[in-house]
Every structure is written in C-alpha cells, then in structure tokens.
Amino acid sequence: MLFGSIPVVLLILPSTAMGSALIMANRPGWDLAASAMTMAMLATQMGASVGFVAVIEHAATAYEAEIAALPIDEEVAALDEARALYATAWRNASDWRDASYPAAARVLAVTAAAAGLVGCHLSVLAACFARVTVADRFDAPPISGNPLNVVRGGAGYALLASFLGGLLLLLLHRAWLGRRTRARLVVEEAAVARRGPDKAMAPKGAAEAPVLEQGKVWGVHY
C-alpha cells in the first residue's frame, strides 16, 4: 500500500514548490518563479483530475457486467431507502406553498438570504479588508501581530456581521426544518402502522429505524 501511494508525490511536489515560491515572491527575481510554479501546480492538478476520471470511467465500462452482478448489501440498501424517504419528507416539509408553513420561518430564511447578499455586495462596493499575501510577515504591516488589523473600518466589520448573522439564521432555519421533517416522518409512520403492514411504504425494521436516526444525523445536511 505504501509503494502504491508513491505517485502522489507528483502532486505534492508542485504544490510545495508553489508555496515556497509564493513566500519568496516579494523578493527580486522570484515573481516569475512564483508564476511558473503556480502554472505547473495547476497543470498537474488538472491532469491528475482528468486522469482519475478517465481511469474510473474506463474501469466502470470494462467491468460493467461484473459490477452489476455484485450482490446488493442489505444494510446499505436499507440506509439508501431511509435517506430517500427522509429527502422526500424534507422537500415536502420545506415547501413554501404549504399553508402550514409558519410566517416566522419564512422571515428567518429571507433574512438569512438578505444578509448574505448584503455581505457579497458590500465586498464589491467598499474596501473591507487590507491586501495580504503569504509573503507578508505576521509582525509587519498590515497585520502587525493582530489578524483583526486586516479588517478595514466599519465596512469590514459590517461584512463579517452580515455573513455570520446570515449563517446563524440559515443554520437555525435548517435545524427547524430538520425537526419539522422528523415530526412529519413520525406522523406518516403512525398512519402507515394504522393502515397495516401490508400497505406500508417501507418494511418495518429495515427503513423505519434508519429514518429516525437520519433525522438526528442528517437533519441539517439535506
């Protein structure tokens, strides 16, 4: 395994060389080297990405029959089914056309989006941060030993507040949606149980438990 990972050095070396050249970029004669190392790093990363995709696509095509013949893992299938059920419930719970969607949740989502837009436009309209490169010393201007020195006046702090406030509101909204989704799943499962196991949408024990667990783990990621 260790010998098989040796080719990754071909990706690490250009990145390391680029970082070294960028640190020295402020010194005479190093700007051209920094540009050359940056181009070399981009070329190797792009080449590796295209190569990986080509190899994976070739293997998937050449061994399509063998891959299709592999048995389906029951635990993975149950988890995939649970995730699909949760994703469907999430879409239904987040539908704004639903009359039961609270106005407070709408205001929360709109405010989060507005805060993000304000932050994006503010960074274009005003100089919010000082220009800093990897070649600048930490104890020299503009940082001068304090990372907050890169923030320029009220515009910079307003931008930070917009992004942090918008992110907090978005997380709160998604957490609420997760709870709403889990509540709907519980109601739907109770309705299925009352109708009888022959009309259940998913087999008991296979998808029901993972669905509830997904509500706890994946509630803020869908």
Tab-separated table of C-alpha atoms in Angstrom:
chain	number	residue	atom	x	y	z
A	1	MET	CA	0.000	0.000	0.000
A	2	LEU	CA	2.847	2.373	0.826
A	3	PHE	CA	4.548	1.723	-2.504
A	4	GLY	CA	1.264	2.186	-4.335
A	5	SER	CA	0.870	5.677	-2.877
A	6	ILE	CA	4.304	6.846	-4.084
A	7	PRO	CA	2.890	8.504	-7.269
A	8	VAL	CA	1.056	11.019	-5.071
A	9	VAL	CA	4.452	12.691	-4.670
A	10	LEU	CA	3.978	14.011	-8.207
A	11	LEU	CA	1.034	16.051	-6.890
A	12	ILE	CA	2.655	17.093	-3.621
A	13	LEU	CA	5.927	18.409	-5.045
A	14	PRO	CA	4.406	21.061	-7.380
A	15	SER	CA	2.164	22.333	-4.577
A	16	THR	CA	5.093	22.538	-2.167
A	17	ALA	CA	7.242	24.300	-4.757
A	18	MET	CA	4.448	26.777	-5.484
A	19	GLY	CA	4.054	27.592	-1.787
A	20	SER	CA	7.791	28.145	-1.416
A	21	ALA	CA	7.873	30.412	-4.462
A	22	LEU	CA	4.900	32.450	-3.236
A	23	ILE	CA	6.582	33.029	0.120
A	24	MET	CA	9.611	34.424	-1.724
A	25	ALA	CA	7.525	36.361	-4.268
A	26	ASN	CA	8.256	39.762	-2.678
A	27	ARG	CA	11.985	39.337	-3.244
A	28	PRO	CA	13.586	40.429	-6.529
A	29	GLY	CA	13.543	37.798	-9.252
A	30	TRP	CA	11.063	35.487	-7.577
A	31	ASP	CA	7.841	36.783	-9.143
A	32	LEU	CA	8.452	34.866	-12.392
A	33	ALA	CA	9.292	31.700	-10.466
A	34	ALA	CA	6.098	32.034	-8.436
A	35	SER	CA	4.024	32.380	-11.600
A	36	ALA	CA	5.755	29.398	-13.213
A	37	MET	CA	5.258	27.212	-10.144
A	38	THR	CA	1.600	28.219	-9.958
A	39	MET	CA	1.036	27.225	-13.583
A	40	ALA	CA	2.877	23.934	-13.046
A	41	MET	CA	0.773	23.141	-9.994
A	42	LEU	CA	-2.472	23.913	-11.832
A	43	ALA	CA	-1.388	21.745	-14.771
A	44	THR	CA	-0.539	18.764	-12.570
A	45	GLN	CA	-3.746	19.039	-10.551
A	46	MET	CA	-5.871	19.330	-13.687
A	47	GLY	CA	-4.039	16.465	-15.375
A	48	ALA	CA	-4.446	14.248	-12.332
A	49	SER	CA	-8.166	15.026	-12.071
A	50	VAL	CA	-8.787	14.251	-15.743
A	51	GLY	CA	-6.665	11.104	-15.494
A	52	PHE	CA	-8.556	9.835	-12.458
A	53	VAL	CA	-11.905	10.396	-14.167
A	54	ALA	CA	-10.705	8.628	-17.329
A	55	VAL	CA	-9.413	5.591	-15.413
A	56	ILE	CA	-12.579	5.281	-13.321
A	57	GLU	CA	-14.799	5.647	-16.395
A	58	HIS	CA	-12.779	3.008	-18.269
A	59	ALA	CA	-12.985	0.563	-15.369
A	60	ALA	CA	-16.726	1.146	-14.956
A	61	THR	CA	-17.273	0.443	-18.659
A	62	ALA	CA	-14.905	-2.520	-18.957
A	63	TYR	CA	-16.217	-4.288	-15.855
A	64	GLU	CA	-19.849	-3.186	-16.075
A	65	ALA	CA	-21.209	-6.751	-16.060
A	66	GLU	CA	-19.083	-7.811	-13.093
A	67	ILE	CA	-20.086	-4.722	-11.123
A	68	ALA	CA	-23.785	-5.238	-11.905
A	69	ALA	CA	-23.529	-8.876	-10.759
A	70	LEU	CA	-22.289	-7.924	-7.298
A	71	PRO	CA	-24.904	-8.609	-4.598
A	72	ILE	CA	-26.626	-5.613	-3.037
A	73	ASP	CA	-25.693	-5.054	0.583
A	74	GLU	CA	-28.909	-5.151	2.603
A	75	GLU	CA	-27.729	-2.642	5.199
A	76	VAL	CA	-26.629	-0.196	2.507
A	77	ALA	CA	-29.909	-0.657	0.637
A	78	ALA	CA	-31.896	-0.023	3.821
A	79	LEU	CA	-29.850	3.094	4.549
A	80	ASP	CA	-30.304	4.369	0.983
A	81	GLU	CA	-34.049	3.817	1.276
A	82	ALA	CA	-34.131	5.633	4.600
A	83	ARG	CA	-32.222	8.572	3.133
A	84	ALA	CA	-34.568	8.701	0.151
A	85	LEU	CA	-37.593	8.749	2.460
A	86	TYR	CA	-36.045	11.474	4.575
A	87	ALA	CA	-35.121	13.532	1.500
A	88	THR	CA	-38.703	13.303	0.242
A	89	ALA	CA	-40.049	14.315	3.637
A	90	TRP	CA	-37.563	17.217	3.722
A	91	ARG	CA	-38.756	18.521	0.363
A	92	ASN	CA	-42.368	18.312	1.476
A	93	ALA	CA	-41.623	19.996	4.804
A	94	SER	CA	-39.743	22.854	3.122
A	95	ASP	CA	-42.454	23.602	0.544
A	96	TRP	CA	-43.449	27.257	0.993
A	97	ARG	CA	-46.744	26.617	-0.793
A	98	ASP	CA	-47.874	24.616	2.229
A	99	ALA	CA	-50.347	26.710	4.207
A	100	SER	CA	-48.949	25.328	7.460
A	101	TYR	CA	-45.501	26.804	6.760
A	102	PRO	CA	-45.031	29.385	9.563
A	103	ALA	CA	-44.503	33.024	8.677
A	104	ALA	CA	-41.646	33.229	11.192
A	105	ALA	CA	-39.746	30.536	9.282
A	106	ARG	CA	-40.225	32.446	6.028
A	107	VAL	CA	-38.902	35.628	7.637
A	108	LEU	CA	-35.925	33.709	9.024
A	109	ALA	CA	-34.976	32.287	5.627
A	110	VAL	CA	-35.457	35.590	3.782
A	111	THR	CA	-33.419	37.479	6.385
A	112	ALA	CA	-30.590	34.943	6.107
A	113	ALA	CA	-30.553	35.299	2.320
A	114	ALA	CA	-30.658	39.097	2.542
A	115	ALA	CA	-27.735	39.142	4.982
A	116	GLY	CA	-25.668	37.004	2.618
A	117	LEU	CA	-26.479	39.270	-0.330
A	118	VAL	CA	-25.529	42.369	1.652
A	119	GLY	CA	-22.182	40.812	2.537
A	120	CYS	CA	-21.460	39.847	-1.082
A	121	HIS	CA	-22.298	43.282	-2.483
A	122	LEU	CA	-20.521	45.117	0.322
A	123	SER	CA	-17.251	43.392	-0.545
A	124	VAL	CA	-17.535	44.826	-4.073
A	125	LEU	CA	-18.688	48.327	-3.174
A	126	ALA	CA	-16.195	49.007	-0.371
A	127	ALA	CA	-12.643	48.086	0.604
A	128	CYS	CA	-13.454	45.841	3.545
A	129	PHE	CA	-10.079	44.156	4.056
A	130	ALA	CA	-6.432	45.040	3.643
A	131	ARG	CA	-4.476	43.231	0.950
A	132	VAL	CA	-2.361	40.444	2.456
A	133	THR	CA	-0.199	37.814	0.753
A	134	VAL	CA	1.558	34.720	2.067
A	135	ALA	CA	4.841	36.576	1.677
A	136	ASP	CA	3.866	39.258	4.238
A	137	ARG	CA	5.335	38.945	7.715
A	138	PHE	CA	2.919	38.464	10.600
A	139	ASP	CA	4.639	41.127	12.716
A	140	ALA	CA	4.785	43.670	9.874
A	141	PRO	CA	2.050	45.851	8.352
A	142	PRO	CA	-0.767	45.401	7.564
A	143	ILE	CA	-1.173	42.571	10.111
A	144	SER	CA	1.254	43.890	12.747
A	145	GLY	CA	0.720	40.895	15.002
A	146	ASN	CA	-3.086	41.171	15.106
A	147	PRO	CA	-5.166	39.301	12.494
A	148	LEU	CA	-8.067	41.734	13.020
A	149	ASN	CA	-5.925	44.500	11.531
A	150	VAL	CA	-6.803	43.222	8.056
A	151	VAL	CA	-10.404	44.359	8.663
A	152	ARG	CA	-10.891	47.900	7.387
A	153	GLY	CA	-13.220	50.020	9.500
A	154	GLY	CA	-16.967	49.731	9.650
A	155	ALA	CA	-17.358	48.211	6.189
A	156	GLY	CA	-15.197	45.230	7.079
A	157	TYR	CA	-16.964	44.546	10.358
A	158	ALA	CA	-20.350	45.041	8.700
A	159	LEU	CA	-19.414	42.415	6.114
A	160	LEU	CA	-18.339	39.961	8.817
A	161	ALA	CA	-21.524	40.606	10.769
A	162	SER	CA	-23.633	40.053	7.639
A	163	PHE	CA	-22.037	36.718	6.842
A	164	LEU	CA	-22.005	35.456	10.427
A	165	GLY	CA	-25.573	36.617	11.046
A	166	GLY	CA	-26.800	35.113	7.786
A	167	LEU	CA	-25.020	31.834	8.525
A	168	LEU	CA	-26.511	31.650	12.017
A	169	LEU	CA	-30.022	32.344	10.728
A	170	LEU	CA	-29.599	29.754	7.975
A	171	LEU	CA	-28.458	27.115	10.456
A	172	LEU	CA	-31.406	27.909	12.714
A	173	HIS	CA	-33.812	27.619	9.787
A	174	ARG	CA	-32.344	24.290	8.662
A	175	ALA	CA	-32.407	22.950	12.226
A	176	TRP	CA	-36.096	23.873	12.430
A	177	LEU	CA	-36.713	22.163	9.088
A	178	GLY	CA	-34.992	19.056	10.416
A	179	ARG	CA	-37.311	18.926	13.418
A	180	ARG	CA	-40.332	19.570	11.181
A	181	THR	CA	-39.245	16.752	8.860
A	182	ARG	CA	-38.743	14.284	11.701
A	183	ALA	CA	-42.150	15.158	13.128
A	184	ARG	CA	-43.776	14.518	9.752
A	185	LEU	CA	-41.994	11.180	9.433
A	186	VAL	CA	-43.307	10.108	12.825
A	187	VAL	CA	-46.856	11.059	11.815
A	188	GLU	CA	-46.545	9.247	8.478
A	189	GLU	CA	-45.154	6.110	10.124
A	190	ALA	CA	-48.004	6.133	12.647
A	191	ALA	CA	-50.512	6.421	9.792
A	192	VAL	CA	-48.840	3.533	7.957
A	193	ALA	CA	-48.930	1.424	11.117
A	194	ARG	CA	-52.674	2.073	11.491
A	195	ARG	CA	-53.307	1.040	7.871
A	196	GLY	CA	-51.499	-2.241	8.410
A	197	PRO	CA	-48.167	-3.744	7.381
A	198	ASP	CA	-49.498	-4.894	4.004
A	199	LYS	CA	-49.921	-1.248	2.902
A	200	ALA	CA	-46.714	0.073	4.432
A	201	MET	CA	-44.462	2.042	2.167
A	202	ALA	CA	-41.308	0.529	3.662
A	203	PRO	CA	-40.641	-2.743	5.520
A	204	LYS	CA	-40.569	-2.497	9.284
A	205	GLY	CA	-37.140	-2.851	10.826
A	206	ALA	CA	-35.349	-2.125	7.566
A	207	ALA	CA	-36.099	1.503	6.858
A	208	GLU	CA	-38.070	2.728	9.846
A	209	ALA	CA	-35.223	2.834	12.363
A	210	PRO	CA	-32.695	4.365	9.952
A	211	VAL	CA	-35.221	7.060	9.017
A	212	LEU	CA	-35.490	8.239	12.603
A	213	GLU	CA	-31.732	8.058	13.003
A	214	GLN	CA	-31.243	10.042	9.825
A	215	GLY	CA	-33.415	12.760	11.293
A	216	LYS	CA	-30.879	13.134	14.066
A	217	VAL	CA	-27.736	12.919	11.962
A	218	TRP	CA	-28.680	14.299	8.559
A	219	GLY	CA	-31.349	16.789	9.569
A	220	VAL	CA	-29.205	19.828	8.796
A	221	HIS	CA	-27.396	18.459	5.721
A	222	TYR	CA	-30.159	17.845	3.212
